[in-house]
Amino acid sequence: MDIKKLRDKSVVDLEKHVVDLRKEQFNLRMQRGTGQLAHPHEIKRVRREIARTKTVLGEKK
């Protein structure tokens, strides 16, 4: 998601987005562990998305 779109969201929406991303990250890690991960670059994308979201969340608080 674009940083501009993240800044338009409310604090509650951002917190929910972080939780959803953490679940996605967990699922990707489980897929990697079982050898079923088709797109390894997705792990990096999700990790960066979490960092972006937490940065915006910190700016708002």
XYZ file of N, CA and C in Angstrom:
183
model
N 0.841 -1.173 0.000
C 0.000 0.000 0.000
C 0.889 1.240 0.000
N 0.435 2.251 -0.656
C 1.167 3.502 -0.768
C 1.153 4.245 0.572
N 2.222 4.952 0.872
C 2.331 5.693 2.128
C 1.265 6.773 2.236
N 0.873 7.347 1.108
C -0.169 8.377 1.129
C -1.502 7.799 1.562
N -1.797 6.595 1.109
C -3.044 5.939 1.506
C -3.021 5.570 2.982
N -1.838 5.190 3.481
C -1.726 4.866 4.902
C -1.963 6.092 5.767
N -1.466 7.234 5.330
C -1.628 8.460 6.122
C -3.076 8.931 6.165
N -3.885 8.506 5.192
C -5.294 8.877 5.175
C -6.136 8.030 6.117
N -5.611 6.894 6.557
C -6.366 5.993 7.428
C -6.341 6.481 8.875
N -7.320 6.030 9.639
C -7.376 6.380 11.062
C -6.456 5.452 11.858
N -6.241 5.779 13.119
C -5.374 4.986 13.987
C -5.927 3.573 14.141
N -7.222 3.444 14.297
C -7.851 2.132 14.457
C -7.659 1.284 13.200
N -7.828 1.905 12.049
C -7.636 1.187 10.787
C -6.181 0.752 10.617
N -5.255 1.596 11.020
C -3.840 1.258 10.916
C -3.483 0.093 11.831
N -4.021 0.098 13.040
C -3.760 -1.002 13.966
C -4.321 -2.315 13.429
N -5.502 -2.249 12.828
C -6.099 -3.441 12.237
C -5.261 -3.918 11.054
N -4.722 -2.982 10.287
C -3.885 -3.315 9.141
C -2.607 -4.029 9.594
N -2.022 -3.584 10.707
C -0.818 -4.219 11.237
C -1.132 -5.660 11.655
N -2.271 -5.864 12.302
C -2.665 -7.211 12.720
C -2.842 -8.122 11.504
N -3.496 -7.614 10.474
C -3.694 -8.397 9.246
C -2.359 -8.740 8.592
N -1.443 -7.781 8.581
C -0.134 -8.025 7.988
C 0.666 -9.039 8.799
N 0.545 -9.002 10.121
C 1.227 -9.978 10.975
C 0.710 -11.392 10.700
N -0.605 -11.509 10.491
C -1.176 -12.818 10.152
C -0.651 -13.303 8.814
N -0.572 -12.392 7.846
C -0.051 -12.745 6.532
C 1.415 -13.155 6.638
N 2.187 -12.436 7.454
C 3.590 -12.758 7.646
C 3.742 -14.150 8.277
N 2.918 -14.454 9.242
C 2.955 -15.768 9.880
C 2.660 -16.866 8.865
N 1.627 -16.659 8.052
C 1.266 -17.654 7.041
C 2.395 -17.861 6.031
N 3.045 -16.782 5.632
C 4.165 -16.901 4.700
C 5.334 -17.648 5.334
N 5.589 -17.400 6.614
C 6.670 -18.114 7.298
C 6.369 -19.605 7.395
N 5.111 -19.944 7.639
C 4.719 -21.360 7.704
C 4.869 -22.020 6.332
N 4.503 -21.302 5.277
C 4.665 -21.840 3.929
C 6.136 -22.064 3.608
N 6.983 -21.127 4.021
C 8.415 -21.279 3.778
C 8.960 -22.473 4.543
N 8.499 -22.668 5.753
C 8.958 -23.786 6.579
C 8.581 -25.140 6.013
N 7.434 -25.206 5.357
C 6.983 -26.473 4.794
C 7.389 -26.623 3.333
N 8.071 -25.623 2.778
C 8.544 -25.700 1.406
C 7.486 -25.399 0.360
N 6.412 -24.743 0.748
C 5.314 -24.461 -0.167
C 5.282 -23.013 -0.650
N 6.249 -22.214 -0.252
C 6.247 -20.792 -0.603
C 6.687 -20.602 -2.054
N 5.769 -20.129 -2.880
C 6.057 -19.963 -4.308
C 6.757 -18.641 -4.603
N 6.468 -17.614 -3.824
C 7.024 -16.280 -4.068
C 7.743 -15.784 -2.811
N 9.025 -16.090 -2.671
C 9.757 -15.696 -1.465
C 9.853 -14.194 -1.257
N 9.718 -13.413 -2.318
C 9.806 -11.954 -2.180
C 8.620 -11.377 -1.401
N 7.570 -12.138 -1.242
C 6.399 -11.665 -0.501
C 6.728 -11.428 0.969
N 7.643 -12.214 1.537
C 8.026 -12.039 2.938
C 8.630 -10.655 3.135
N 9.513 -10.260 2.228
C 10.154 -8.945 2.312
C 9.125 -7.825 2.140
N 8.182 -8.021 1.213
C 7.157 -7.015 0.965
C 6.302 -6.791 2.209
N 5.901 -7.883 2.856
C 5.046 -7.779 4.041
C 5.810 -7.136 5.191
N 7.084 -7.509 5.356
C 7.887 -6.929 6.434
C 8.013 -5.417 6.270
N 8.229 -4.974 5.039
C 8.342 -3.531 4.786
C 7.010 -2.818 4.957
N 5.938 -3.485 4.581
C 4.600 -2.906 4.747
C 4.281 -2.710 6.234
N 4.681 -3.682 7.060
C 4.483 -3.549 8.508
C 5.270 -2.349 9.026
N 6.505 -2.202 8.577
C 7.340 -1.084 9.025
C 6.742 0.251 8.612
N 6.253 0.337 7.379
C 5.619 1.582 6.914
C 4.402 1.924 7.766
N 3.583 0.915 8.012
C 2.350 1.138 8.765
C 2.661 1.566 10.193
N 3.642 0.915 10.821
C 3.999 1.281 12.185
C 4.618 2.677 12.256
N 5.321 3.079 11.209
C 5.878 4.433 11.161
C 4.774 5.468 11.119
N 3.783 5.254 10.259
C 2.658 6.187 10.159
C 1.871 6.189 11.467
N 1.716 5.017 12.067
C 1.002 4.908 13.340
C 1.714 5.725 14.418
N 3.028 5.666 14.421
C 3.813 6.457 15.381
C 3.687 7.950 15.137
N 3.592 8.339 13.885
C 3.409 9.759 13.557
C 2.071 10.269 14.060
N 1.049 9.429 13.968
C -0.293 9.849 14.365
C -0.457 9.891 15.883
N 0.268 9.043 16.593
C 0.150 9.023 18.049
C 1.026 10.051 18.642
